[in-house]
mmCIF file of C-alpha atoms in Angstrom:
data_model
loop_
_atom_site.group_PDB
_atom_site.id
_atom_site.type_symbol
_atom_site.label_atom_id
_atom_site.label_comp_id
_atom_site.label_asym_id
_atom_site.label_seq_id
_atom_site.Cartn_x
_atom_site.Cartn_y
_atom_site.Cartn_z
ATOM 1 C CA UNK B 1 15.813 28.199 24.544
ATOM 2 C CA UNK B 2 15.632 28.397 20.736
ATOM 3 C CA UNK B 3 17.305 24.989 20.380
ATOM 4 C CA UNK B 4 14.839 23.473 22.832
ATOM 5 C CA UNK B 5 11.914 25.018 20.925
ATOM 6 C CA UNK B 6 13.251 23.695 17.627
ATOM 7 C CA UNK B 7 13.680 20.231 19.118
ATOM 8 C CA UNK B 8 10.162 20.237 20.498
ATOM 9 C CA UNK B 9 8.780 21.303 17.120
ATOM 10 C CA UNK B 10 10.761 18.595 15.365
ATOM 11 C CA UNK B 11 9.473 16.091 17.889
ATOM 12 C CA UNK B 12 5.928 16.620 16.751
ATOM 13 C CA UNK B 13 6.988 16.230 13.147
ATOM 14 C CA UNK B 14 9.076 13.091 13.573
ATOM 15 C CA UNK B 15 7.071 11.233 16.144
ATOM 16 C CA UNK B 16 8.627 12.629 19.297
ATOM 17 C CA UNK B 17 12.209 11.559 18.598
ATOM 18 C CA UNK B 18 13.950 14.728 19.825
ATOM 19 C CA UNK B 19 12.104 15.600 23.016
ATOM 20 C CA UNK B 20 11.612 14.189 26.481
ATOM 21 C CA UNK B 21 8.106 15.659 26.546
ATOM 22 C CA UNK B 22 5.213 13.282 25.859
ATOM 23 C CA UNK B 23 3.592 13.599 22.456
ATOM 24 C CA UNK B 24 0.198 12.474 21.261
ATOM 25 C CA UNK B 25 1.800 11.306 17.999
ATOM 26 C CA UNK B 26 2.617 7.571 17.821
ATOM 27 C CA UNK B 27 6.224 6.654 18.518
ATOM 28 C CA UNK B 28 8.195 5.152 15.619
ATOM 29 C CA UNK B 29 8.631 1.890 17.556
ATOM 30 C CA UNK B 30 4.852 1.661 17.824
ATOM 31 C CA UNK B 31 4.460 2.222 14.098
ATOM 32 C CA UNK B 32 7.081 -0.404 13.289
ATOM 33 C CA UNK B 33 5.280 -2.952 15.466
ATOM 34 C CA UNK B 34 1.938 -2.008 13.941
ATOM 35 C CA UNK B 35 3.399 -2.399 10.449
ATOM 36 C CA UNK B 36 4.616 -5.911 11.242
ATOM 37 C CA UNK B 37 1.203 -6.814 12.649
ATOM 38 C CA UNK B 38 -0.583 -5.509 9.549
ATOM 39 C CA UNK B 39 1.809 -7.431 7.303
ATOM 40 C CA UNK B 40 1.131 -10.650 9.161
ATOM 41 C CA UNK B 41 -2.623 -10.281 9.600
ATOM 42 C CA UNK B 42 -3.651 -9.273 6.085
ATOM 43 C CA UNK B 43 -3.188 -10.597 2.563
ATOM 44 C CA UNK B 44 -0.273 -9.086 0.644
ATOM 45 C CA UNK B 45 -0.441 -9.619 -3.120
ATOM 46 C CA UNK B 46 2.569 -8.766 -5.277
ATOM 47 C CA UNK B 47 1.657 -9.118 -8.934
ATOM 48 C CA UNK B 48 5.149 -9.423 -10.351
ATOM 49 C CA UNK B 49 8.011 -11.541 -9.031
ATOM 50 C CA UNK B 50 10.450 -12.990 -11.570
ATOM 51 C CA UNK B 51 11.517 -16.057 -9.583
ATOM 52 C CA UNK B 52 10.950 -18.669 -12.334
ATOM 53 C CA UNK B 53 13.132 -16.997 -14.949
ATOM 54 C CA UNK B 54 15.832 -16.275 -12.367
ATOM 55 C CA UNK B 55 15.933 -19.934 -11.409
ATOM 56 C CA UNK B 56 15.939 -21.003 -15.064
ATOM 57 C CA UNK B 57 19.558 -19.854 -15.328
ATOM 58 C CA UNK B 58 20.605 -20.330 -11.693
ATOM 59 C CA UNK B 59 18.647 -23.173 -10.046
ATOM 60 C CA UNK B 60 18.054 -22.839 -6.314
ATOM 61 C CA UNK B 61 15.690 -24.080 -3.611
ATOM 62 C CA UNK B 62 13.390 -21.194 -2.712
ATOM 63 C CA UNK B 63 11.599 -23.241 -0.044
ATOM 64 C CA UNK B 64 14.556 -22.427 2.222
ATOM 65 C CA UNK B 65 16.745 -19.355 2.693
ATOM 66 C CA UNK B 66 18.860 -18.555 -0.353
ATOM 67 C CA UNK B 67 21.911 -16.349 -0.706
ATOM 68 C CA UNK B 68 20.893 -14.944 -4.069
ATOM 69 C CA UNK B 69 17.771 -13.316 -5.441
ATOM 70 C CA UNK B 70 15.081 -11.190 -3.850
ATOM 71 C CA UNK B 71 12.602 -13.963 -2.983
ATOM 72 C CA UNK B 72 12.591 -17.125 -0.944
ATOM 73 C CA UNK B 73 10.015 -18.644 1.396
ATOM 74 C CA UNK B 74 11.564 -17.582 4.735
ATOM 75 C CA UNK B 75 11.991 -13.976 3.623
ATOM 76 C CA UNK B 76 8.480 -13.893 2.152
ATOM 77 C CA UNK B 77 7.051 -15.161 5.444
ATOM 78 C CA UNK B 78 9.042 -12.536 7.341
ATOM 79 C CA UNK B 79 7.641 -9.830 5.090
ATOM 80 C CA UNK B 80 4.077 -11.131 5.289
ATOM 81 C CA UNK B 81 3.844 -11.853 1.556
ATOM 82 C CA UNK B 82 0.967 -14.264 0.898
ATOM 83 C CA UNK B 83 0.286 -14.203 -2.834
ATOM 84 C CA UNK B 84 3.347 -13.534 -4.991
ATOM 85 C CA UNK B 85 2.403 -13.824 -8.656
ATOM 86 C CA UNK B 86 5.064 -15.938 -10.291
ATOM 87 C CA UNK B 87 6.016 -14.253 -13.560
ATOM 88 C CA UNK B 88 6.072 -16.633 -16.509
ATOM 89 C CA UNK B 89 8.430 -14.465 -18.556
ATOM 90 C CA UNK B 90 9.510 -15.184 -22.113
ATOM 91 C CA UNK B 91 12.148 -12.926 -23.711
ATOM 92 C CA UNK B 92 10.957 -11.034 -26.780
ATOM 93 C CA UNK B 93 13.566 -12.685 -28.983
ATOM 94 C CA UNK B 94 11.919 -16.095 -28.578
ATOM 95 C CA UNK B 95 8.936 -15.165 -30.755
ATOM 96 C CA UNK B 96 11.057 -15.105 -33.913
ATOM 97 C CA UNK B 97 12.601 -18.430 -32.881
ATOM 98 C CA UNK B 98 9.208 -20.065 -32.272
ATOM 99 C CA UNK B 99 10.248 -21.024 -28.733
ATOM 100 C CA UNK B 100 7.982 -18.831 -26.579
ATOM 101 C CA UNK B 101 5.382 -21.469 -25.729
ATOM 102 C CA UNK B 102 8.052 -24.078 -24.992
ATOM 103 C CA UNK B 103 9.751 -21.779 -22.491
ATOM 104 C CA UNK B 104 6.450 -20.703 -20.909
ATOM 105 C CA UNK B 105 5.445 -24.320 -20.356
ATOM 106 C CA UNK B 106 8.826 -25.050 -18.804
ATOM 107 C CA UNK B 107 8.462 -22.188 -16.331
ATOM 108 C CA UNK B 108 4.915 -23.211 -15.409
ATOM 109 C CA UNK B 109 6.259 -26.722 -14.800
ATOM 110 C CA UNK B 110 8.833 -25.155 -12.487
ATOM 111 C CA UNK B 111 6.178 -23.372 -10.401
ATOM 112 C CA UNK B 112 4.199 -26.599 -10.161
ATOM 113 C CA UNK B 113 7.451 -28.175 -8.970
ATOM 114 C CA UNK B 114 7.713 -25.675 -6.098
ATOM 115 C CA UNK B 115 4.323 -26.892 -4.889
ATOM 116 C CA UNK B 116 5.082 -30.589 -5.408
ATOM 117 C CA UNK B 117 8.321 -30.224 -3.439
ATOM 118 C CA UNK B 118 6.828 -28.187 -0.570
ATOM 119 C CA UNK B 119 3.026 -28.609 -0.417
ATOM 120 C CA UNK B 120 3.055 -27.498 3.216
ATOM 121 C CA UNK B 121 4.420 -24.121 2.098
ATOM 122 C CA UNK B 122 3.118 -23.408 -1.413
ATOM 123 C CA UNK B 123 -0.059 -23.923 -3.435
ATOM 124 C CA UNK B 124 -1.068 -22.797 -6.919
ATOM 125 C CA UNK B 125 -3.871 -20.216 -6.780
ATOM 126 C CA UNK B 126 -6.353 -20.343 -9.640
ATOM 127 C CA UNK B 127 -8.868 -17.878 -8.162
ATOM 128 C CA UNK B 128 -9.406 -15.241 -5.526
ATOM 129 C CA UNK B 129 -11.153 -17.844 -3.387
ATOM 130 C CA UNK B 130 -8.012 -20.003 -3.579
ATOM 131 C CA UNK B 131 -5.922 -17.082 -2.307
ATOM 132 C CA UNK B 132 -8.268 -16.456 0.620
ATOM 133 C CA UNK B 133 -8.570 -20.117 1.564
ATOM 134 C CA UNK B 134 -4.826 -20.708 1.345
ATOM 135 C CA UNK B 135 -4.194 -17.601 3.440
ATOM 136 C CA UNK B 136 -6.557 -18.961 6.102
ATOM 137 C CA UNK B 137 -4.731 -22.299 5.963
ATOM 138 C CA UNK B 138 -1.291 -20.688 6.344
ATOM 139 C CA UNK B 139 -0.181 -21.670 2.829
ATOM 140 C CA UNK B 140 1.542 -19.249 0.452
ATOM 141 C CA UNK B 141 -0.410 -18.854 -2.792
ATOM 142 C CA UNK B 142 1.478 -18.929 -6.071
ATOM 143 C CA UNK B 143 -0.807 -17.455 -8.734
ATOM 144 C CA UNK B 144 0.814 -17.054 -12.137
ATOM 145 C CA UNK B 145 0.951 -14.208 -14.623
ATOM 146 C CA UNK B 146 2.465 -14.471 -18.099
ATOM 147 C CA UNK B 147 4.854 -11.636 -18.945
ATOM 148 C CA UNK B 148 4.709 -11.329 -22.746
ATOM 149 C CA UNK B 149 1.869 -12.687 -24.856
ATOM 150 C CA UNK B 150 4.250 -14.306 -27.341
ATOM 151 C CA UNK B 151 3.493 -17.867 -26.112
ATOM 152 C CA UNK B 152 -0.036 -17.476 -27.490
ATOM 153 C CA UNK B 153 1.690 -17.920 -30.886
ATOM 154 C CA UNK B 154 -1.204 -16.560 -32.922
ATOM 155 C CA UNK B 155 -3.544 -19.360 -31.823
ATOM 156 C CA UNK B 156 -6.537 -18.092 -29.851
ATOM 157 C CA UNK B 157 -7.050 -21.595 -28.415
ATOM 158 C CA UNK B 158 -3.762 -21.233 -26.546
ATOM 159 C CA UNK B 159 -5.464 -18.757 -24.202
ATOM 160 C CA UNK B 160 -7.720 -21.553 -22.969
ATOM 161 C CA UNK B 161 -4.652 -23.798 -22.724
ATOM 162 C CA UNK B 162 -2.764 -21.329 -20.541
ATOM 163 C CA UNK B 163 -5.857 -20.547 -18.473
ATOM 164 C CA UNK B 164 -6.155 -24.261 -17.722
ATOM 165 C CA UNK B 165 -2.466 -24.265 -16.709
ATOM 166 C CA UNK B 166 -3.119 -21.498 -14.192
ATOM 167 C CA UNK B 167 -2.248 -18.241 -15.965
ATOM 168 C CA UNK B 168 -4.401 -15.457 -14.519
ATOM 169 C CA UNK B 169 -2.985 -12.406 -16.222
ATOM 170 C CA UNK B 170 -1.110 -11.852 -19.469
ATOM 171 C CA UNK B 171 1.161 -8.874 -20.159
ATOM 172 C CA UNK B 172 0.331 -8.413 -23.819
ATOM 173 C CA UNK B 173 3.890 -7.691 -24.956
ATOM 174 C CA UNK B 174 7.373 -7.077 -23.566
ATOM 175 C CA UNK B 175 10.451 -5.288 -24.921
ATOM 176 C CA UNK B 176 9.627 -5.716 -28.625
ATOM 177 C CA UNK B 177 6.440 -5.427 -30.612
ATOM 178 C CA UNK B 178 4.907 -8.894 -30.954
ATOM 179 C CA UNK B 179 1.971 -10.383 -32.836
ATOM 180 C CA UNK B 180 -0.480 -8.980 -30.263
ATOM 181 C CA UNK B 181 0.683 -5.479 -29.415
ATOM 182 C CA UNK B 182 3.277 -2.775 -29.878
ATOM 183 C CA UNK B 183 5.738 -2.286 -27.014
ATOM 184 C CA UNK B 184 6.586 0.917 -25.149
ATOM 185 C CA UNK B 185 10.254 -0.018 -25.523
ATOM 186 C CA UNK B 186 10.194 -0.618 -29.295
ATOM 187 C CA UNK B 187 10.354 2.150 -31.911
ATOM 188 C CA UNK B 188 8.785 -0.284 -34.376
ATOM 189 C CA UNK B 189 5.065 0.459 -34.041
ATOM 190 C CA UNK B 190 3.895 -2.084 -36.592
ATOM 191 C CA UNK B 191 0.290 -2.120 -35.383
ATOM 192 C CA UNK B 192 -0.114 1.465 -34.112
ATOM 193 C CA UNK B 193 -1.385 -0.172 -30.936
ATOM 194 C CA UNK B 194 -2.998 -3.608 -30.965
ATOM 195 C CA UNK B 195 -3.012 -5.946 -33.924
ATOM 196 C CA UNK B 196 -6.367 -7.258 -35.144
ATOM 197 C CA UNK B 197 -5.455 -10.513 -33.402
ATOM 198 C CA UNK B 198 -4.649 -8.509 -30.266
ATOM 199 C CA UNK B 199 -8.220 -7.177 -30.205
ATOM 200 C CA UNK B 200 -9.411 -10.797 -30.349
ATOM 201 C CA UNK B 201 -7.003 -11.704 -27.543
ATOM 202 C CA UNK B 202 -8.432 -9.022 -25.245
ATOM 203 C CA UNK B 203 -11.974 -10.266 -25.862
ATOM 204 C CA UNK B 204 -11.015 -13.893 -25.275
ATOM 205 C CA UNK B 205 -9.109 -13.039 -22.098
ATOM 206 C CA UNK B 206 -12.238 -11.274 -20.833
ATOM 207 C CA UNK B 207 -14.319 -14.326 -21.718
ATOM 208 C CA UNK B 208 -12.007 -16.749 -19.946
ATOM 209 C CA UNK B 209 -11.296 -14.668 -16.851
ATOM 210 C CA UNK B 210 -7.655 -13.784 -17.537
ATOM 211 C CA UNK B 211 -6.713 -10.263 -16.441
ATOM 212 C CA UNK B 212 -5.423 -8.063 -19.265
ATOM 213 C CA UNK B 213 -2.093 -6.491 -18.249
ATOM 214 C CA UNK B 214 -1.025 -3.284 -19.989
ATOM 215 C CA UNK B 215 2.453 -2.981 -18.464
ATOM 216 C CA UNK B 216 4.966 -2.780 -21.351
ATOM 217 C CA UNK B 217 2.456 -1.857 -24.073
ATOM 218 C CA UNK B 218 2.684 1.368 -26.097
ATOM 219 C CA UNK B 219 0.415 4.272 -25.241
ATOM 220 C CA UNK B 220 -1.665 3.624 -28.362
ATOM 221 C CA UNK B 221 -2.141 -0.010 -27.352
ATOM 222 C CA UNK B 222 -3.185 1.054 -23.843
ATOM 223 C CA UNK B 223 -5.959 3.288 -25.145
ATOM 224 C CA UNK B 224 -7.166 0.558 -27.489
ATOM 225 C CA UNK B 225 -7.284 -1.927 -24.603
ATOM 226 C CA UNK B 226 -9.390 0.596 -22.679
ATOM 227 C CA UNK B 227 -11.745 0.759 -25.660
ATOM 228 C CA UNK B 228 -12.075 -2.987 -26.149
ATOM 229 C CA UNK B 229 -11.924 -4.566 -22.677
ATOM 230 C CA UNK B 230 -15.232 -5.312 -21.013
ATOM 231 C CA UNK B 231 -13.559 -6.203 -17.720
ATOM 232 C CA UNK B 232 -11.175 -4.233 -15.481
ATOM 233 C CA UNK B 233 -7.546 -4.118 -16.588
ATOM 234 C CA UNK B 234 -4.319 -4.107 -14.567
ATOM 235 C CA UNK B 235 -0.842 -2.669 -14.894
ATOM 236 C CA UNK B 236 1.000 -5.472 -13.127
ATOM 237 C CA UNK B 237 4.309 -3.646 -12.585
ATOM 238 C CA UNK B 238 4.291 -0.023 -13.687
ATOM 239 C CA UNK B 239 4.804 3.307 -11.942
ATOM 240 C CA UNK B 240 3.813 6.930 -12.539
ATOM 241 C CA UNK B 241 5.319 8.779 -15.507
ATOM 242 C CA UNK B 242 4.824 12.006 -13.533
ATOM 243 C CA UNK B 243 8.168 11.248 -11.845
ATOM 244 C CA UNK B 244 10.005 9.945 -14.954
ATOM 245 C CA UNK B 245 9.271 12.375 -17.756
ATOM 246 C CA UNK B 246 9.146 10.770 -21.184
ATOM 247 C CA UNK B 247 9.462 7.188 -19.927
ATOM 248 C CA UNK B 248 6.627 5.513 -21.836
ATOM 249 C CA UNK B 249 6.959 2.285 -19.864
ATOM 250 C CA UNK B 250 5.382 4.137 -16.907
ATOM 251 C CA UNK B 251 1.810 5.449 -16.993
ATOM 252 C CA UNK B 252 0.786 9.054 -17.592
ATOM 253 C CA UNK B 253 -1.729 10.740 -15.310
ATOM 254 C CA UNK B 254 -4.441 10.482 -17.969
ATOM 255 C CA UNK B 255 -3.745 6.763 -18.344
ATOM 256 C CA UNK B 256 -3.872 6.184 -14.579
ATOM 257 C CA UNK B 257 -7.220 7.983 -14.398
ATOM 258 C CA UNK B 258 -8.572 6.014 -17.360
ATOM 259 C CA UNK B 259 -7.439 2.762 -15.751
ATOM 260 C CA UNK B 260 -9.324 3.724 -12.597
ATOM 261 C CA UNK B 261 -12.418 4.653 -14.610
ATOM 262 C CA UNK B 262 -12.189 1.151 -16.092
ATOM 263 C CA UNK B 263 -12.132 -0.243 -12.536
ATOM 264 C CA UNK B 264 -8.535 -1.406 -12.879
ATOM 265 C CA UNK B 265 -5.453 -1.003 -10.727
ATOM 266 C CA UNK B 266 -1.847 0.124 -11.193
ATOM 267 C CA UNK B 267 0.608 -2.047 -9.281
ATOM 268 C CA UNK B 268 3.644 0.090 -8.437
ATOM 269 C CA UNK B 269 7.048 -1.142 -9.639
ATOM 270 C CA UNK B 270 9.815 -0.714 -7.020
ATOM 271 C CA UNK B 271 12.774 -0.569 -9.432
ATOM 272 C CA UNK B 272 14.718 2.674 -8.998
ATOM 273 C CA UNK B 273 14.666 3.377 -12.745
ATOM 274 C CA UNK B 274 10.865 3.309 -12.626
ATOM 275 C CA UNK B 275 10.712 5.534 -9.577
ATOM 276 C CA UNK B 276 13.124 8.491 -9.937
ATOM 277 C CA UNK B 277 14.356 10.613 -12.811
ATOM 278 C CA UNK B 278 17.930 10.453 -11.515
ATOM 279 C CA UNK B 279 17.995 6.653 -11.704
ATOM 280 C CA UNK B 280 16.244 6.737 -15.093
ATOM 281 C CA UNK B 281 18.798 9.159 -16.548
ATOM 282 C CA UNK B 282 21.730 7.182 -15.155
ATOM 283 C CA UNK B 283 20.324 3.934 -16.560
ATOM 284 C CA UNK B 284 19.690 5.434 -19.996
ATOM 285 C CA UNK B 285 23.219 6.852 -20.169
ATOM 286 C CA UNK B 286 24.686 3.531 -19.024
ATOM 287 C CA UNK B 287 22.709 1.612 -21.640
ATOM 288 C CA UNK B 288 23.915 3.901 -24.424
ATOM 289 C CA UNK B 289 27.512 3.664 -23.236
ATOM 290 C CA UNK B 290 27.188 -0.106 -22.886
ATOM 291 C CA UNK B 291 26.215 -0.521 -26.539
ATOM 292 C CA UNK B 292 29.310 1.393 -27.571
ATOM 293 C CA UNK B 293 31.482 -0.637 -25.193
ATOM 294 C CA UNK B 294 30.113 -3.924 -26.534
ATOM 295 C CA UNK B 295 30.767 -2.834 -30.128
ATOM 296 C CA UNK B 296 34.355 -1.997 -29.209
ATOM 297 C CA UNK B 297 34.897 -5.248 -27.289
ATOM 298 C CA UNK B 298 34.009 -8.291 -29.410
ATOM 299 C CA UNK B 299 32.820 -11.187 -27.302
ATOM 300 C CA UNK B 300 31.124 -8.936 -24.736
ATOM 301 C CA UNK B 301 27.647 -10.485 -24.663
ATOM 302 C CA UNK B 302 24.176 -9.152 -23.920
ATOM 303 C CA UNK B 303 24.370 -10.913 -20.542
ATOM 304 C CA UNK B 304 27.690 -9.183 -19.886
ATOM 305 C CA UNK B 305 26.013 -5.824 -20.461
ATOM 306 C CA UNK B 306 23.581 -6.732 -17.679
ATOM 307 C CA UNK B 307 25.961 -8.437 -15.255
ATOM 308 C CA UNK B 308 29.429 -6.956 -15.840
ATOM 309 C CA UNK B 309 29.090 -3.588 -17.490
ATOM 310 C CA UNK B 310 27.375 -1.762 -14.577
ATOM 311 C CA UNK B 311 30.534 -2.075 -12.485
ATOM 312 C CA UNK B 312 32.671 -0.873 -15.389
ATOM 313 C CA UNK B 313 30.407 2.125 -15.921
ATOM 314 C CA UNK B 314 30.307 2.970 -12.205
ATOM 315 C CA UNK B 315 34.103 3.181 -12.066
ATOM 316 C CA UNK B 316 33.992 6.005 -14.595
ATOM 317 C CA UNK B 317 30.709 7.726 -13.782
ATOM 318 C CA UNK B 318 30.048 7.071 -10.109
ATOM 319 C CA UNK B 319 27.621 4.769 -8.322
ATOM 320 C CA UNK B 320 24.046 4.139 -9.320
ATOM 321 C CA UNK B 321 21.642 6.632 -7.645
ATOM 322 C CA UNK B 322 19.293 4.280 -5.812
ATOM 323 C CA UNK B 323 15.781 5.450 -5.070
ATOM 324 C CA UNK B 324 14.518 5.222 -1.506
ATOM 325 C CA UNK B 325 11.393 4.041 0.253
ATOM 326 C CA UNK B 326 9.948 7.560 0.220
ATOM 327 C CA UNK B 327 10.258 7.691 -3.561
ATOM 328 C CA UNK B 328 8.097 4.578 -3.884
ATOM 329 C CA UNK B 329 5.603 6.029 -1.417
ATOM 330 C CA UNK B 330 5.448 9.184 -3.541
ATOM 331 C CA UNK B 331 4.144 7.089 -6.451
ATOM 332 C CA UNK B 332 1.435 5.555 -4.275
ATOM 333 C CA UNK B 333 0.473 9.014 -2.981
ATOM 334 C CA UNK B 334 0.325 10.335 -6.538
ATOM 335 C CA UNK B 335 -2.056 7.620 -7.720
ATOM 336 C CA UNK B 336 -4.270 8.032 -4.645
ATOM 337 C CA UNK B 337 -4.496 11.800 -5.211
ATOM 338 C CA UNK B 338 -5.403 11.222 -8.869
ATOM 339 C CA UNK B 339 -7.940 8.426 -8.436
ATOM 340 C CA UNK B 340 -8.640 7.533 -4.809
ATOM 341 C CA UNK B 341 -7.474 4.668 -2.641
ATOM 342 C CA UNK B 342 -9.033 1.822 -4.654
ATOM 343 C CA UNK B 343 -6.779 1.783 -7.713
ATOM 344 C CA UNK B 344 -3.195 1.217 -6.560
ATOM 345 C CA UNK B 345 -1.253 -1.812 -5.360
ATOM 346 C CA UNK B 346 2.110 -3.594 -5.383
ATOM 347 C CA UNK B 347 3.956 -5.002 -8.402
ATOM 348 C CA UNK B 348 7.504 -4.899 -7.057
ATOM 349 C CA UNK B 349 9.348 -6.613 -9.930
ATOM 350 C CA UNK B 350 11.516 -8.454 -7.385
ATOM 351 C CA UNK B 351 14.037 -10.685 -9.162
ATOM 352 C CA UNK B 352 13.325 -8.700 -12.329
ATOM 353 C CA UNK B 353 15.074 -5.347 -11.930
ATOM 354 C CA UNK B 354 18.546 -6.561 -10.999
ATOM 355 C CA UNK B 355 20.365 -4.514 -8.386
ATOM 356 C CA UNK B 356 18.261 -1.367 -8.866
ATOM 357 C CA UNK B 357 15.889 -1.906 -5.927
ATOM 358 C CA UNK B 358 15.483 1.080 -3.605
ATOM 359 C CA UNK B 359 16.971 1.389 -0.161
ATOM 360 C CA UNK B 360 14.549 0.001 2.392
ATOM 361 C CA UNK B 361 12.853 -2.343 -0.094
ATOM 362 C CA UNK B 362 15.649 -4.668 -1.165
ATOM 363 C CA UNK B 363 13.747 -7.959 -0.945
ATOM 364 C CA UNK B 364 10.414 -9.545 0.000
ATOM 365 C CA UNK B 365 11.161 -9.371 3.725
ATOM 366 C CA UNK B 366 10.804 -5.575 3.659
ATOM 367 C CA UNK B 367 7.067 -5.090 3.138
ATOM 368 C CA UNK B 368 6.695 -3.920 6.765
ATOM 369 C CA UNK B 369 8.947 -0.981 5.834
ATOM 370 C CA UNK B 370 6.483 -0.003 3.117
ATOM 371 C CA UNK B 371 3.584 -0.318 5.548
ATOM 372 C CA UNK B 372 5.348 1.740 8.209
ATOM 373 C CA UNK B 373 5.984 4.419 5.607
ATOM 374 C CA UNK B 374 2.298 4.469 4.695
ATOM 375 C CA UNK B 375 1.357 4.742 8.372
ATOM 376 C CA UNK B 376 3.718 7.697 8.784
ATOM 377 C CA UNK B 377 2.002 9.377 5.858
ATOM 378 C CA UNK B 378 -1.369 9.058 7.546
ATOM 379 C CA UNK B 379 -2.896 6.105 5.731
ATOM 380 C CA UNK B 380 -5.401 4.150 7.783
ATOM 381 C CA UNK B 381 -5.071 0.421 8.286
ATOM 382 C CA UNK B 382 -8.152 -0.121 6.111
ATOM 383 C CA UNK B 383 -6.582 1.861 3.277
ATOM 384 C CA UNK B 384 -3.246 0.058 3.630
ATOM 385 C CA UNK B 385 -4.996 -3.301 3.407
ATOM 386 C CA UNK B 386 -6.460 -2.207 0.070
ATOM 387 C CA UNK B 387 -3.024 -1.232 -1.258
ATOM 388 C CA UNK B 388 -1.431 -4.453 -0.021
ATOM 389 C CA UNK B 389 -3.822 -6.735 -1.842
ATOM 390 C CA UNK B 390 -7.531 -6.079 -1.616
ATOM 391 C CA UNK B 391 -7.564 -3.709 -4.598
ATOM 392 C CA UNK B 392 -5.994 -6.352 -6.816
ATOM 393 C CA UNK B 393 -8.242 -9.087 -5.439
ATOM 394 C CA UNK B 394 -11.259 -6.883 -6.149
ATOM 395 C CA UNK B 395 -10.180 -6.520 -9.797
ATOM 396 C CA UNK B 396 -9.430 -10.217 -10.127
ATOM 397 C CA UNK B 397 -12.862 -11.038 -8.671
ATOM 398 C CA UNK B 398 -14.566 -8.680 -11.108
ATOM 399 C CA UNK B 399 -12.714 -10.336 -14.000
ATOM 400 C CA UNK B 400 -13.873 -13.731 -12.702
ATOM 401 C CA UNK B 401 -17.428 -12.414 -12.357
ATOM 402 C CA UNK B 402 -17.456 -11.087 -15.916
ATOM 403 C CA UNK B 403 -16.167 -14.420 -17.222
ATOM 404 C CA UNK B 404 -18.954 -16.185 -15.346
ATOM 405 C CA UNK B 405 -21.466 -14.305 -17.512
ATOM 406 C CA UNK B 406 -19.883 -15.718 -20.682
ATOM 407 C CA UNK B 407 -19.386 -19.216 -22.038
ATOM 408 C CA UNK B 408 -15.953 -19.600 -20.375
ATOM 409 C CA UNK B 409 -17.166 -22.411 -18.136
ATOM 410 C CA UNK B 410 -18.258 -24.585 -21.056
#
């Protein structure tokens, strides 16, 4: 009798899985089908997918199924992804070499090549109206965001140049302090936030209609962006520091609330090291050990530390502790509890976080898993649609609207 009672109780909690009795709760099969429908019927915007830089070193045809990477057209269609922002990423080291703009242009050329090769599948999106029209036409939008402001190269006119090329957000810095902003990853805080030129950059991005992205910047730079931006700001691929104590790359609760007060949105990064403390600690220890290993093994390159050393480390210290779908959902819940439903979205970092993606969210085909998880947690379809893309499109539209009040059209 006790076992039957326990099973019946569990049935209510896990959607009737343990009992033969009928339950008013939706069955998991129903939720899975509903999740697929939502994914296919509504716009999904992911603000950070590192396809271009991945293909820079390993060319492939993403218009068809590929063996490598986290993104290709068939998997994106399966997952319901409609507007993946192509990340125009330039490594921090290129600034000192004077090669940032050259590389950025090359990657933009690559994205334009995707469209030229498969115009029936892809189209560049320059505006929110482009995204909506292309969605209605069954075409996948490819808006572009620039990860690292180094290609601006100290010339304010280059912002207009990159706007004209299709860049619609700029992450002000990356792994090292640059001429615009200090980085959360760099102990060198040469500007104590933004440089004087960085303040000009924020104003000009507002004027043109380019979203300011504070992922990667130092805390001081974040607060200065909040002070100087007249338009809503985004975090294109960041998560909540609440779950990763001391990890400055993620956002503190006060920062998340300030971003919401600004009208902006935090786009949750799926990488396990952004999501759980266990993965963060493992990654930090592996990085420290990798530097020692490289010093003791001449010829072991920076790329080797990324591609080869993880397996070496795992042999001695055990496997990487992957996060799970529920861990990602916890970050979304946390932001919603702090700010409300209107200030959180998706910035997966697919093709940018290596093999650290959580179970259940391994590539762009898995967005229905995320949606099903949100349904199980009681989110309405209207709220889920906001998380999937409408929150980001609202911010983008407000940035466009602000720019329309300036001289950006002249």
